[in-house]
XYZ file of C-alpha atoms in Angstrom:
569
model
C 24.881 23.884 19.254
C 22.529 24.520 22.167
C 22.095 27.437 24.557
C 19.475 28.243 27.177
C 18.284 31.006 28.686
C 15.773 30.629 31.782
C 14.125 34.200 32.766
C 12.839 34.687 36.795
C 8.979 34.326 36.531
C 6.321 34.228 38.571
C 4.266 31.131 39.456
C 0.724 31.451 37.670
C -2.410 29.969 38.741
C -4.886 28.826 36.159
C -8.818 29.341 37.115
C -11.041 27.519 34.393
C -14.804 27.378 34.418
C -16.472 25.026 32.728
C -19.770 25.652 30.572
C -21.537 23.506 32.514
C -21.431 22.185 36.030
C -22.240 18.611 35.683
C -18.698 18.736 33.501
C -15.203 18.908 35.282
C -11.463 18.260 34.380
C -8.747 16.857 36.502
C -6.618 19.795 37.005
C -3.313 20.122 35.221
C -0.019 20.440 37.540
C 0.146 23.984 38.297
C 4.038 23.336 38.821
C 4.215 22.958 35.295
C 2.831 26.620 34.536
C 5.359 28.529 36.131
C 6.760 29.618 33.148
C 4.338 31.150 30.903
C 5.779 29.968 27.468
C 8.745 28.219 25.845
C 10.698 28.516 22.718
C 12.459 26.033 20.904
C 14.559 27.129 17.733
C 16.235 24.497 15.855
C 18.697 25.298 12.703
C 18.355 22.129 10.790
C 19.543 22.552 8.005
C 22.329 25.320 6.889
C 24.809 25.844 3.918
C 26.892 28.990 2.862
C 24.183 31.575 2.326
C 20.949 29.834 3.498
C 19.315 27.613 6.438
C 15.872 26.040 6.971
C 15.288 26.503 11.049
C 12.216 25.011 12.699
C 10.747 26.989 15.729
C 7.955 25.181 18.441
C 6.350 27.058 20.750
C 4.998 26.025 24.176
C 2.224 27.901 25.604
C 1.838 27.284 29.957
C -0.351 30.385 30.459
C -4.424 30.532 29.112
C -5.382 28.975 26.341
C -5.089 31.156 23.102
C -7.513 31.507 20.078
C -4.592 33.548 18.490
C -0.931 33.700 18.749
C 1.943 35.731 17.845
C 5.943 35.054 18.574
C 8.494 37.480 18.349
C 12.255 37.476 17.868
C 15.287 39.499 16.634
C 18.329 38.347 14.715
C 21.676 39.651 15.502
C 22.875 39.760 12.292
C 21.969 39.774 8.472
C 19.455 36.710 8.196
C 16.590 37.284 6.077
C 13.450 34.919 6.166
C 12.590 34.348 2.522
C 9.475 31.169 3.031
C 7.912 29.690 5.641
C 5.022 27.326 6.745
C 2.478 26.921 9.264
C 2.870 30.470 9.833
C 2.328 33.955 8.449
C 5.987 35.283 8.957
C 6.862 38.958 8.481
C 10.280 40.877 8.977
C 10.942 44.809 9.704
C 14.693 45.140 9.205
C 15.800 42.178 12.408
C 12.685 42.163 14.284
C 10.691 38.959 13.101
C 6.686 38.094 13.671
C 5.074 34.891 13.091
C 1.420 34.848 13.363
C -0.904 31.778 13.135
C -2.667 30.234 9.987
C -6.267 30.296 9.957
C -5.878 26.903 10.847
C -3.581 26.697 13.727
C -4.866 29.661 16.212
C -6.141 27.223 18.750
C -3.257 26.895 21.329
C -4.284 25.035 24.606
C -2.643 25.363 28.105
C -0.111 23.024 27.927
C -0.238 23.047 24.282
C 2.302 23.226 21.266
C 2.696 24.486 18.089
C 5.523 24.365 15.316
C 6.226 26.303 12.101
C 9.536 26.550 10.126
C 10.934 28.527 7.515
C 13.897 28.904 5.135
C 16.731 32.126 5.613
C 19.326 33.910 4.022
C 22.621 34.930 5.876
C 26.270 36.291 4.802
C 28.843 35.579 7.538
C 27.287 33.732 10.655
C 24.370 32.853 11.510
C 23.985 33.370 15.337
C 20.658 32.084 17.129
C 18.539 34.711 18.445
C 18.341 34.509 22.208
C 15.035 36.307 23.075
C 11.029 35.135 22.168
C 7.991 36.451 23.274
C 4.510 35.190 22.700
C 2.068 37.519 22.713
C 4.202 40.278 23.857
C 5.451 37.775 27.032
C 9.114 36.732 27.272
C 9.486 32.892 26.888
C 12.135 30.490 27.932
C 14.253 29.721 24.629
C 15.565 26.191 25.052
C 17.134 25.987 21.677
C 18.692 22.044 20.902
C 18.900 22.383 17.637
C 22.312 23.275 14.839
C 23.709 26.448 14.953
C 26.312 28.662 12.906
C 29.283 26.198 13.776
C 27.804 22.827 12.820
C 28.583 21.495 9.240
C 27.239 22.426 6.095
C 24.350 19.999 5.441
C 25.218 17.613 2.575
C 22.534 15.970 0.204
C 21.294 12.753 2.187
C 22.669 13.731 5.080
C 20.078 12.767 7.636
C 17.847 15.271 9.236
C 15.861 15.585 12.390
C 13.324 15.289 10.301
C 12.510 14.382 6.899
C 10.072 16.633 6.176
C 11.358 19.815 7.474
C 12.531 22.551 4.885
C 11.278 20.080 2.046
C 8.811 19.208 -0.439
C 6.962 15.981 -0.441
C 6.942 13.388 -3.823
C 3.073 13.863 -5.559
C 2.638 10.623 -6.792
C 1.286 11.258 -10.573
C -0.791 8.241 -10.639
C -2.865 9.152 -7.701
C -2.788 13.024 -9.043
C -4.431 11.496 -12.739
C -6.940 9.977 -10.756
C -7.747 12.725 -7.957
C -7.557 15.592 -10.912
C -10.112 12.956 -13.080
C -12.321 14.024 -10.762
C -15.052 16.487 -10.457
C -13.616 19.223 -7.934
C -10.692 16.889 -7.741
C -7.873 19.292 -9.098
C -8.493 21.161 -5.556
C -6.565 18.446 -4.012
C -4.335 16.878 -6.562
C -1.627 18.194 -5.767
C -1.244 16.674 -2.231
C 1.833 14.487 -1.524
C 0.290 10.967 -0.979
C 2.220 7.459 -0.069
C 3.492 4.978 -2.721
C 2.166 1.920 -1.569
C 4.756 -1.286 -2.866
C 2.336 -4.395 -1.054
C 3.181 -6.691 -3.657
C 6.411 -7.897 -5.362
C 5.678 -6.701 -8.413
C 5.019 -3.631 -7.770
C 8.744 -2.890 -7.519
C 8.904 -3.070 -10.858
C 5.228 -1.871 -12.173
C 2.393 -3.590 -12.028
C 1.202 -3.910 -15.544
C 1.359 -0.620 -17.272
C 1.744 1.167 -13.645
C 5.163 3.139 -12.654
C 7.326 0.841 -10.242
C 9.654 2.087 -7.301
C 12.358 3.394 -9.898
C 9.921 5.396 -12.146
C 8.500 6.955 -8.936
C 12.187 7.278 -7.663
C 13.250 9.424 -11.161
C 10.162 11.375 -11.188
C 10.825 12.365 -7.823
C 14.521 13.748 -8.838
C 12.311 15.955 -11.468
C 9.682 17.026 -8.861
C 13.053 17.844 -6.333
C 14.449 20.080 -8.437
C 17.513 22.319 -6.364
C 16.097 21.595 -2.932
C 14.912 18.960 -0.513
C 12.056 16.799 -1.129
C 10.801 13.684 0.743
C 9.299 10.526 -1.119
C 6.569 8.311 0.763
C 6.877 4.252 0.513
C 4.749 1.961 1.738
C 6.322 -1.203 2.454
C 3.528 -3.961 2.891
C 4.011 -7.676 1.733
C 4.277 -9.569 4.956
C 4.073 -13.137 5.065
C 0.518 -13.694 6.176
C -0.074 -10.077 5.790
C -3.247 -8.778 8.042
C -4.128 -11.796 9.624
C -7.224 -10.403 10.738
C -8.550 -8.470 7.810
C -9.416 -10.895 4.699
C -9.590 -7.352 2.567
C -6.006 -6.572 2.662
C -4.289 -9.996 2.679
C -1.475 -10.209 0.737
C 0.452 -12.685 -1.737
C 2.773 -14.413 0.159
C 1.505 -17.483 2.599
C 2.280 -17.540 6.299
C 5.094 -19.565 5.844
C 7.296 -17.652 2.723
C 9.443 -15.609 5.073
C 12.716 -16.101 3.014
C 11.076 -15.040 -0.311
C 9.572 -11.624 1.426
C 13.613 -11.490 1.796
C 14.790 -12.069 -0.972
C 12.028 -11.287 -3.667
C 10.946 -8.507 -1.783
C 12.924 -6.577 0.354
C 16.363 -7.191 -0.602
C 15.019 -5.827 -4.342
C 13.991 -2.488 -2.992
C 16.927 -2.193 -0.678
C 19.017 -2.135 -3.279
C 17.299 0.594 -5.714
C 17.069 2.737 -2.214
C 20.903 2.338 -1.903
C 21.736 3.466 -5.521
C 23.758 7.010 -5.115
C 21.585 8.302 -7.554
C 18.930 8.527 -5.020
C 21.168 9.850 -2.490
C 19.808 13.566 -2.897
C 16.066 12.348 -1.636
C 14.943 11.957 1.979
C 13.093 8.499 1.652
C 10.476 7.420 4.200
C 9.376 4.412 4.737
C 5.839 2.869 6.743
C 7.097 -0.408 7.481
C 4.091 -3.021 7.406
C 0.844 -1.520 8.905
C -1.492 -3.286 10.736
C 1.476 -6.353 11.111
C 2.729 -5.865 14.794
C -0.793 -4.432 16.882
C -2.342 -7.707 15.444
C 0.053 -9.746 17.522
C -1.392 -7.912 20.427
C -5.067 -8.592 19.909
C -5.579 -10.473 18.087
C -4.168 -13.998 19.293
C -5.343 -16.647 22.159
C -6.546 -15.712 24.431
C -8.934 -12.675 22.942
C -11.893 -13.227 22.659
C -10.677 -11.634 19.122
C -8.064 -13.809 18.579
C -7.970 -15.570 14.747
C -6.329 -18.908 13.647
C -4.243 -16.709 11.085
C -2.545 -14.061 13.873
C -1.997 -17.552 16.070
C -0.302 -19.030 13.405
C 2.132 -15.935 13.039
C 3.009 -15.352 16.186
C 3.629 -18.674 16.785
C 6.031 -18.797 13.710
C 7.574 -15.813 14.313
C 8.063 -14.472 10.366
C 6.177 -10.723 11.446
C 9.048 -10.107 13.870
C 11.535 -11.331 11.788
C 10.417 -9.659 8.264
C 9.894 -6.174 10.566
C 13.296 -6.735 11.757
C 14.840 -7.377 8.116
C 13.225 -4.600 6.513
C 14.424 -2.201 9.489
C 17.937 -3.773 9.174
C 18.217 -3.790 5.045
C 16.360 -0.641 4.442
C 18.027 1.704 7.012
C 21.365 0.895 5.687
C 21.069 3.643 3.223
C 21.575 7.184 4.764
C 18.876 8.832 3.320
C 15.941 6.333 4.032
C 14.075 7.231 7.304
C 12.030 4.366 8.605
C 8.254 4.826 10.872
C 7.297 1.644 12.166
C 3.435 1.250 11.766
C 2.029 1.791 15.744
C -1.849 1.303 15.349
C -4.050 3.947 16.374
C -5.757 5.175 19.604
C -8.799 2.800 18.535
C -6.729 -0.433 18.473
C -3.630 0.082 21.080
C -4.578 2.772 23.324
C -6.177 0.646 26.015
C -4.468 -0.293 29.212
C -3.913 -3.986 28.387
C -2.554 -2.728 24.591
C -0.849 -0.221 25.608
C 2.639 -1.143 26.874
C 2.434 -4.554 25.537
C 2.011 -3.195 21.562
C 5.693 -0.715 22.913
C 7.480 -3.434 24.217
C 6.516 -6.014 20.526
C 7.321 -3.029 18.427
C 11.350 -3.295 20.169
C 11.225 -6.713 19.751
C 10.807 -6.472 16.535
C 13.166 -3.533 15.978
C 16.483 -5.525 17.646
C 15.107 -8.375 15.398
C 17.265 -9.850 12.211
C 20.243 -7.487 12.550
C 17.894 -4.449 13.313
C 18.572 -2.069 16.156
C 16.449 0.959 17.497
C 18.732 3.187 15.432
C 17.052 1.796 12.271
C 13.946 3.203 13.574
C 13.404 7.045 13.094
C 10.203 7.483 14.392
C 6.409 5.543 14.187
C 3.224 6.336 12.236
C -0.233 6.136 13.351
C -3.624 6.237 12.274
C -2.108 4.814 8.510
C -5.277 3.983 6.613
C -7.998 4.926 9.260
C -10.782 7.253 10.609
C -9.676 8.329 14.038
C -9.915 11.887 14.599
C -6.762 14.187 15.002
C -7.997 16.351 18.064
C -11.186 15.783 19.864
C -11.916 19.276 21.379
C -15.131 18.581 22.904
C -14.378 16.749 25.823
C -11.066 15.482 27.239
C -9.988 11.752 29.074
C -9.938 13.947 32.231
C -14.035 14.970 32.049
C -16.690 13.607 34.215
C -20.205 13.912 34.012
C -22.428 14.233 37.033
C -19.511 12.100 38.512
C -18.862 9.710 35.914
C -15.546 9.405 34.026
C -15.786 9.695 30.072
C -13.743 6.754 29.987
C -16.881 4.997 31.003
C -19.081 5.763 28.321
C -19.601 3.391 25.357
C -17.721 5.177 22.455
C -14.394 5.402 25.050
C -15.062 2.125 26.994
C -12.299 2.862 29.499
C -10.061 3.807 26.513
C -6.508 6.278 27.756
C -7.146 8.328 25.064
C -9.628 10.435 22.884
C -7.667 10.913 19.708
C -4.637 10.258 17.706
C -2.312 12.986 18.652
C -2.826 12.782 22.235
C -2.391 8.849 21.701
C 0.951 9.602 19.320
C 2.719 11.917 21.850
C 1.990 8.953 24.741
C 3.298 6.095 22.514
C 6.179 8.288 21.693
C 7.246 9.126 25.067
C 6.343 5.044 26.339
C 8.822 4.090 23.187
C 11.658 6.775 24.415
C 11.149 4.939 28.100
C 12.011 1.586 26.663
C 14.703 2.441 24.871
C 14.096 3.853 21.403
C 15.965 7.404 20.787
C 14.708 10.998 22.276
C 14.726 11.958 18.941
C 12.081 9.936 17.680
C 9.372 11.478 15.967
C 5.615 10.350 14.720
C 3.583 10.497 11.784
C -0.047 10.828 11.927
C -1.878 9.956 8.501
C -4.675 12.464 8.197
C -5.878 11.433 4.636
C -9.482 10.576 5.864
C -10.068 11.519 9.589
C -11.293 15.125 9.247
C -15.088 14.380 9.970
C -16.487 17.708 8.459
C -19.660 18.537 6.322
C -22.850 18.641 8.666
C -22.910 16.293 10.460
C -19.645 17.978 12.565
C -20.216 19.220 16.185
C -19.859 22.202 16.938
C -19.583 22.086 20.843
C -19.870 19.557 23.831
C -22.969 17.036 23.685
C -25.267 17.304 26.621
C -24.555 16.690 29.871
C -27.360 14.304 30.693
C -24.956 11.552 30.243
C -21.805 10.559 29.526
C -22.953 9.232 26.438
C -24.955 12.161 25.311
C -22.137 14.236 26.438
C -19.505 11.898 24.352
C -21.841 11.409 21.512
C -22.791 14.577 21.239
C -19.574 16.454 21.074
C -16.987 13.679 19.010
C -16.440 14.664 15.609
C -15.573 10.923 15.402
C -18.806 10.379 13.517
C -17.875 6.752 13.123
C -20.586 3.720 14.791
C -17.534 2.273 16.731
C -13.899 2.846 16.877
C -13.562 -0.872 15.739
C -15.316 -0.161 12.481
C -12.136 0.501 9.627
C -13.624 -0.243 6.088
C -14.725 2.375 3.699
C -16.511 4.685 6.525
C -19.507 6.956 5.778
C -19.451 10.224 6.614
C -15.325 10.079 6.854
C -13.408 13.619 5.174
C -9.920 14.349 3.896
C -8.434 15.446 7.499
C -5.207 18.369 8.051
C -3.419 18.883 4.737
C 0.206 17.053 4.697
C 2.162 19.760 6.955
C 5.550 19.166 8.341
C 6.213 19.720 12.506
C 2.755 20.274 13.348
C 3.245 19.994 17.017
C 6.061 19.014 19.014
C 6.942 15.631 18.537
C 5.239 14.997 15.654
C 7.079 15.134 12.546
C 4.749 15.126 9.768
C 0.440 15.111 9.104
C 0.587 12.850 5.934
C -1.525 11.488 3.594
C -0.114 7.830 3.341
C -3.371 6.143 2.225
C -4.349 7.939 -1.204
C -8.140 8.935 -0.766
C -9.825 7.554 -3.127
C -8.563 3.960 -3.067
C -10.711 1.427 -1.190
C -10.341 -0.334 1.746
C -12.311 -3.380 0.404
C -14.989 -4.409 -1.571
C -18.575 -4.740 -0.343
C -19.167 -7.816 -1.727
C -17.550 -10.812 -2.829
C -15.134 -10.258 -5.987
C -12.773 -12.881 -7.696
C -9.078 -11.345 -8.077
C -5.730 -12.613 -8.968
C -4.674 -10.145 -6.189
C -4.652 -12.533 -2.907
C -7.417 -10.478 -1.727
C -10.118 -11.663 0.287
C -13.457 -10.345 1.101
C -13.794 -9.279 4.721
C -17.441 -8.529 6.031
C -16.253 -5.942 7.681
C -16.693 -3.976 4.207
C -19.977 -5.352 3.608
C -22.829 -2.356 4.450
C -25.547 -5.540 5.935
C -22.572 -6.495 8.064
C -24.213 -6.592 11.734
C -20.329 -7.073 13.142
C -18.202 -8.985 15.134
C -16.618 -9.015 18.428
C -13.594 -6.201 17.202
C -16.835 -3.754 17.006
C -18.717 -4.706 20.159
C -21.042 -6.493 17.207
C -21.989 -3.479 15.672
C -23.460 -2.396 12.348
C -20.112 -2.092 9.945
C -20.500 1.592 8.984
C -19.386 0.757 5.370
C -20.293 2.412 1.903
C -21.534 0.012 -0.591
C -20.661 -0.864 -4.022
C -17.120 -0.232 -3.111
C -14.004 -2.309 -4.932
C -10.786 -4.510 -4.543
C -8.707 -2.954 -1.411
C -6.308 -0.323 -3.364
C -8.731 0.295 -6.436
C -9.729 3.491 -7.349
C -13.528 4.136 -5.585
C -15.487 7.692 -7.269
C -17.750 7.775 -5.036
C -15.785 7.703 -1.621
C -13.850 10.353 -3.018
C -16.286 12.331 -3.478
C -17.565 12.049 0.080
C -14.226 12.649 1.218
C -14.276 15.953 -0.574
C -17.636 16.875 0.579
C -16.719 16.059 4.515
C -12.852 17.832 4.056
C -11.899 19.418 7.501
C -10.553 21.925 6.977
C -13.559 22.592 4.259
C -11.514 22.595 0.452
């Protein structure tokens, strides 16, 4: 069901002053802040006395430090739990107020929060929003009182909307072990399955059908979404010797049939069918392709050698094809991050592989329901300090050495771009992104607190990033890194989830040298002498030492990740 409503408003003119003069922004389209807000209300879920609804809000007028929408119901509906918001009711009249954590809303800006209802009879949409106390344009797209009843694995906008998220009770052991741990234990974290037998446990560990049952417990009567991590390529990471994997470059047909065909059919057994499954298909697989081949001057004998055979496109493709044959499984195809893809030359190129790979082996871009970025690194959510558009005394941020002519200054600006560059090529509209926030929050001391000088663009950069990282090209183990934004669902528009698909806690790779029956290598990139390579402009490596095998538990990373949370625990 969708209805619209657009009020008569008058143009408004934004006038913003900068706090200093050598800094200026490119100024926005004032076109596009005619209207001074805009509501989108979304039923997504409804059955005979309930719904879960999802609400984002555009704000076109001044940036806010504060927010408040408003809306009445026409009939009976109750709000009985939300999130991302502080909701209140007073008989039909309905205010949601921003978390601590979500006040900031930006010209131009978005911000989503949902909640579960009660109803007898129907369930009509309200028709009128206000944000602080100004009447928005409702542009409502979502289901309404005369769509079907939502049936268990029935597939949703979006997974994580109206539903809990699996706590993997491995992880939670080790997180709770702890000192201060139990403060966090409780997060939802990803499952990771990057070897064969972890499908059905490695050693005494739970494999995908323990975590599968223990997730029907944790569900309970309503929704709940389970994270999987689907990483055994053939000549997995060809340009990171930490996180290689078991199978050789050539063993495409036994990451078939050993691998994926196995979990495909446990995901297809009905007596899943009550759990929203999502999948990260193979990080870090696809953006090497991009740049890491002939002719970069980062280019490795290993990502040669699988583009040239072909097996990352076509195990992508299979694992699209096989694993979105089940209703219920929802699969994000791994898209890099800002750091690695966001450049001009990346850009596109990294879009245009990722549907090759998607039409591949039987797949189609229906198998894909969205894209996940950031999975396993450091780059910061939201930079607030500075923007792509700032100059300094006349030169462009993009010119100064941390950017290095980079289109973007953090994930979610680079997630909403890839998003709408994948829609242009021919993935669905309703395609939504994942941001992993597990270790990009950057707090403790050492976090800005406003814009660097403006003697530079450097100091002015360097200064204000809470990026604390030596280069964006540095990925191993970081010191200084935080737990980022808590796993939320609809964050923003467009983005479906803030997850925690790398477990903090587990390492990226050891510091030095360590024999394992794990195909693991040791990349130097996780070595604290390290003095780098081209990937990080040869810069020091940024790495903690004394860390262990890629995916073993690491104490004292943890705890730094605790100590640097933003928000604070």
């Amino acid at each position: 069901m969708s209805r619209t409503r657009t009020a008569l408003l008058s143009a408004l003119a934004l006038v913003a002053g900068t706090a200093g003069a050598a800094v200026a922004a490119i100024p926005q389209d004032v076109g596009a802040l005619a209207v001074p807000c805009t509501v989108d209300y979304k039923v997504q879920n409804q059955w005979d006395s309930g719904f879960t609804a999802a609400v984002t809000v555009t704000n076109n007028s001044a940036a806010k430090l504060s927010w408040s929408v408003k809306w009445s119901y026409a009939g009976n509906q109750k709000v009985t739990s939300g999130w991302n918001a502080r909701i209140s009711q007073s008989g039909t009249a309905v205010t949601a107020a921003n978390e601590s954590y979500n006040g900031t809303l930006a010209t131009g800006g978005s911000v989503s929060f949902g909640f579960n209802g009660s109803y007898s009879g129907t369930n009509a949409l309200p028709t009128a929003f206000t944000l602080d106390g100004v009447a928005c344009n409702v542009d409502d797209g979502g289901g309404g009182p005369t769509d079907p009843p939502e049936e268990p694995g029935d597939r949703v906008d979006n997974p994580y909307a109206g539903a809990k998220v699996y706590v993997n009770p491995e992880w939670s052991a080790k997180a709770a072990a702890e000192p201060g741990g139990s403060r966090i234990a409780d997060q939802p974290t990803g499952v990771w399955l990057d070897r064969i037998a972890a499908i059905e446990g490695v050693g005494s560990g739970m494999g995908l059908r323990d975590h599968l049952d223990e997730a029907l417990e944790q569900k309970g009567s309503g929704e709940l979404a389970v994270q999987l991590v689907v990483y055994n390529l053939p000549g997995r990471d060809c340009a990171a010797l930490a996180s290689n994997g078991e199978l050789g470059a050539t063993e495409i047909d036994k990451y078939k049939t050993q691998y994926i065909d196995p979990i495909a059919a446990i995901l297809k057994d009905s007596k899943y069918a009550g759990l929203r499954i999502v999948t990260t298909v193979e990080i870090d697989s696809l953006p090497n392709l991009v740049t890491n081949v002939t002719p970069r001057a980062t280019a490795t004998a290993n990502c040669d050698t699988m583009k040239a055979n072909g097996n990352y496109i076509k195990g992508v493709g299979y694992a699209l094809n096989k694993l979105g044959d089940a209703p219920n499984v929802y699969n994000y195809v791994d898209a890099g991050h800002h750091g690695w893809l966001g450049w001009d030359d990346n850009f596109a190129p990294s879009a245009a592989l990722f549907k090759q790979a998607a039409t591949a082996e039987g797949a189609t871009v229906a198998d894909v329901h969205g894209f996940i970025v950031n999975t396993a690194n450091y780059s910061a959510l939201k930079e607030n300090h500075f923007t792509i558009n700032d100059t300094v005394n006349g030169a462009s941020v993009r010119t100064s050495k941390w950017i290095d002519w980079n289109r973007y200054t953090d994930e979610q600006s680079y997630a909403l771009a890839m998003r709408n560059q994948l829609v242009s090529i021919g993935f669905g509209s309703g395609i939504g992104m994942l941001i992993d926030t597990s270790r990009n929050g950057w707090g403790g001391t050492a976090r800005p607190t406003g814009p660097g000088a403006t003697t530079s663009v450097d100091t002015y950069v360097d200064g204000g990033r809470y990026d604390r990282r030596i280069h964006l090209g540095n990925w191993c183990n970081q010191s200084g890194a935080g737990l980022g934004e808590r796993p939320q669902a609809a964050p923003v528009a467009g983005i479906d989830a803030y997850v925690w698909i790398k477990p903090p806690g587990e390492s990226d790779g050891s510091s030095t040298a360590i024999p394992n029956d794990e195909g693991k290598g040791f990349d130097r990139m996780c070595d604290p002498t390290y003095t780098g390579n081209p990937r990080n402009n040869n810069n020091m490596s940024g790495a903690l030492a004394n860390a262990p095998l890629s995916g073993h538990w690491f104490s004292a990373q943890f705890q730094e990740l605790m100590k640097n949370a933003y928000p604070a625990l």
